Amino acid sequence: MNRREFTKAIGLLALASSTSGIGFAKPKEQPEISITMDDFNWDKNLRLDPDQRNRALLEAMRSRGGLKAALFVKGKNADSEKGKALLAEWDRAGHVIANHSYSHQEYNSTKIDAGAFTADILKCEEVIKTYPRFQ
């Protein structure tokens, strides 16, 4: 079974279970949303400096009922005093901190082997593992 067939099968299973009254989880009384923040650069924005952008994102989620995000961190972006301070704000706000590799290399390249990939993941983990919300 290839990925497309697998995805189609999962989708059909979910549809069938939702229409038959058999669900995977108990329905929530209030809607929920999940947000992931994938590897944004702290200092690459023309309108807001990193502190302003960080505050704006965190305030937008807090003001909308305390939405929570999973922040997939590129270790290189957090491997400085500024990056660590910005990341700590996300951690204190209760958002999940997750590993998105250190350098975000092109892992589909034939030049990257499993050992290089593993080393890059572990290097990021060294940067972010002390945050309580690291998963």
PDB file of N, CA and C in Angstrom, residues 19 22 25 33 57 59 63 66 71-72 74-75 82 86 90 96 105 109 124 130-133:
ATOM      1  N   THR A  19     -19.915   8.917  10.824  1.00  0.00           N
ATOM      2  CA  THR A  19     -21.315   8.812  10.420  1.00  0.00           C
ATOM      3  C   THR A  19     -22.025   7.666  11.122  1.00  0.00           C
ATOM      4  N   ILE A  22     -19.647   5.877  15.856  1.00  0.00           N
ATOM      5  CA  ILE A  22     -18.459   5.364  16.525  1.00  0.00           C
ATOM      6  C   ILE A  22     -17.353   6.380  16.308  1.00  0.00           C
ATOM      7  N   ALA A  25     -12.789   9.802  19.679  1.00  0.00           N
ATOM      8  CA  ALA A  25     -12.691  10.531  20.942  1.00  0.00           C
ATOM      9  C   ALA A  25     -14.046  11.134  21.262  1.00  0.00           C
ATOM     10  N   ILE A  33      -8.591  24.156  18.590  1.00  0.00           N
ATOM     11  CA  ILE A  33      -7.760  24.356  17.410  1.00  0.00           C
ATOM     12  C   ILE A  33      -6.327  24.013  17.787  1.00  0.00           C
ATOM     13  N   LEU A  57       2.457  37.464  18.310  1.00  0.00           N
ATOM     14  CA  LEU A  57       1.973  36.095  18.119  1.00  0.00           C
ATOM     15  C   LEU A  57       1.422  35.509  19.414  1.00  0.00           C
ATOM     16  N   GLU A  59       0.372  37.115  22.110  1.00  0.00           N
ATOM     17  CA  GLU A  59      -0.821  37.845  22.529  1.00  0.00           C
ATOM     18  C   GLU A  59      -2.026  37.465  21.678  1.00  0.00           C
ATOM     19  N   SER A  63      -5.261  36.015  23.537  1.00  0.00           N
ATOM     20  CA  SER A  63      -6.506  36.781  23.488  1.00  0.00           C
ATOM     21  C   SER A  63      -7.646  36.028  22.794  1.00  0.00           C
ATOM     22  N   GLY A  66      -6.775  31.559  24.691  1.00  0.00           N
ATOM     23  CA  GLY A  66      -5.601  30.793  25.112  1.00  0.00           C
ATOM     24  C   GLY A  66      -5.235  29.672  24.157  1.00  0.00           C
ATOM     25  N   LEU A  71       5.492  24.641  18.678  1.00  0.00           N
ATOM     26  CA  LEU A  71       6.533  25.408  18.010  1.00  0.00           C
ATOM     27  C   LEU A  71       7.662  24.447  17.631  1.00  0.00           C
ATOM     28  N   PHE A  72       7.777  24.139  16.350  1.00  0.00           N
ATOM     29  CA  PHE A  72       8.833  23.262  15.866  1.00  0.00           C
ATOM     30  C   PHE A  72      10.065  24.124  15.611  1.00  0.00           C
ATOM     31  N   LYS A  74      13.812  25.312  14.834  1.00  0.00           N
ATOM     32  CA  LYS A  74      15.089  25.100  14.148  1.00  0.00           C
ATOM     33  C   LYS A  74      16.147  25.523  15.154  1.00  0.00           C
ATOM     34  N   GLY A  75      16.952  24.581  15.613  1.00  0.00           N
ATOM     35  CA  GLY A  75      17.909  24.831  16.680  1.00  0.00           C
ATOM     36  C   GLY A  75      18.829  26.009  16.423  1.00  0.00           C
ATOM     37  N   LYS A  82      19.407  35.646  22.458  1.00  0.00           N
ATOM     38  CA  LYS A  82      18.144  36.201  21.980  1.00  0.00           C
ATOM     39  C   LYS A  82      17.168  35.087  21.636  1.00  0.00           C
ATOM     40  N   LEU A  86      13.523  34.346  23.487  1.00  0.00           N
ATOM     41  CA  LEU A  86      12.251  34.319  22.759  1.00  0.00           C
ATOM     42  C   LEU A  86      11.569  32.964  22.935  1.00  0.00           C
ATOM     43  N   TRP A  90       7.632  31.386  24.803  1.00  0.00           N
ATOM     44  CA  TRP A  90       6.678  30.381  24.319  1.00  0.00           C
ATOM     45  C   TRP A  90       6.500  29.285  25.366  1.00  0.00           C
ATOM     46  N   VAL A  96       3.871  23.926  23.297  1.00  0.00           N
ATOM     47  CA  VAL A  96       4.769  22.791  23.135  1.00  0.00           C
ATOM     48  C   VAL A  96       6.003  23.243  22.354  1.00  0.00           C
ATOM     49  N   GLN A 105      18.498  21.151   7.032  1.00  0.00           N
ATOM     50  CA  GLN A 105      19.118  20.798   5.758  1.00  0.00           C
ATOM     51  C   GLN A 105      18.081  20.164   4.839  1.00  0.00           C
ATOM     52  N   SER A 109      17.956  15.147   0.003  1.00  0.00           N
ATOM     53  CA  SER A 109      19.153  15.106  -0.820  1.00  0.00           C
ATOM     54  C   SER A 109      19.878  13.773  -0.649  1.00  0.00           C
ATOM     55  N   CYS A 124      20.018  19.870  17.737  1.00  0.00           N
ATOM     56  CA  CYS A 124      18.891  20.724  18.106  1.00  0.00           C
ATOM     57  C   CYS A 124      18.397  20.359  19.500  1.00  0.00           C
ATOM     58  N   THR A 130      16.184  21.631  27.648  1.00  0.00           N
ATOM     59  CA  THR A 130      15.987  22.111  29.021  1.00  0.00           C
ATOM     60  C   THR A 130      14.659  22.835  29.236  1.00  0.00           C
ATOM     61  N   TYR A 131      13.936  23.127  28.163  1.00  0.00           N
ATOM     62  CA  TYR A 131      12.654  23.809  28.307  1.00  0.00           C
ATOM     63  C   TYR A 131      11.604  22.819  28.808  1.00  0.00           C
ATOM     64  N   PRO A 132      10.883  23.160  29.875  1.00  0.00           N
ATOM     65  CA  PRO A 132       9.908  22.229  30.441  1.00  0.00           C
ATOM     66  C   PRO A 132       8.846  21.744  29.457  1.00  0.00           C
ATOM     67  N   ARG A 133       8.491  22.556  28.473  1.00  0.00           N
ATOM     68  CA  ARG A 133       7.441  22.179  27.524  1.00  0.00           C
ATOM     69  C   ARG A 133       8.000  21.443  26.293  1.00  0.00           C
TER      70      ARG A 133
END
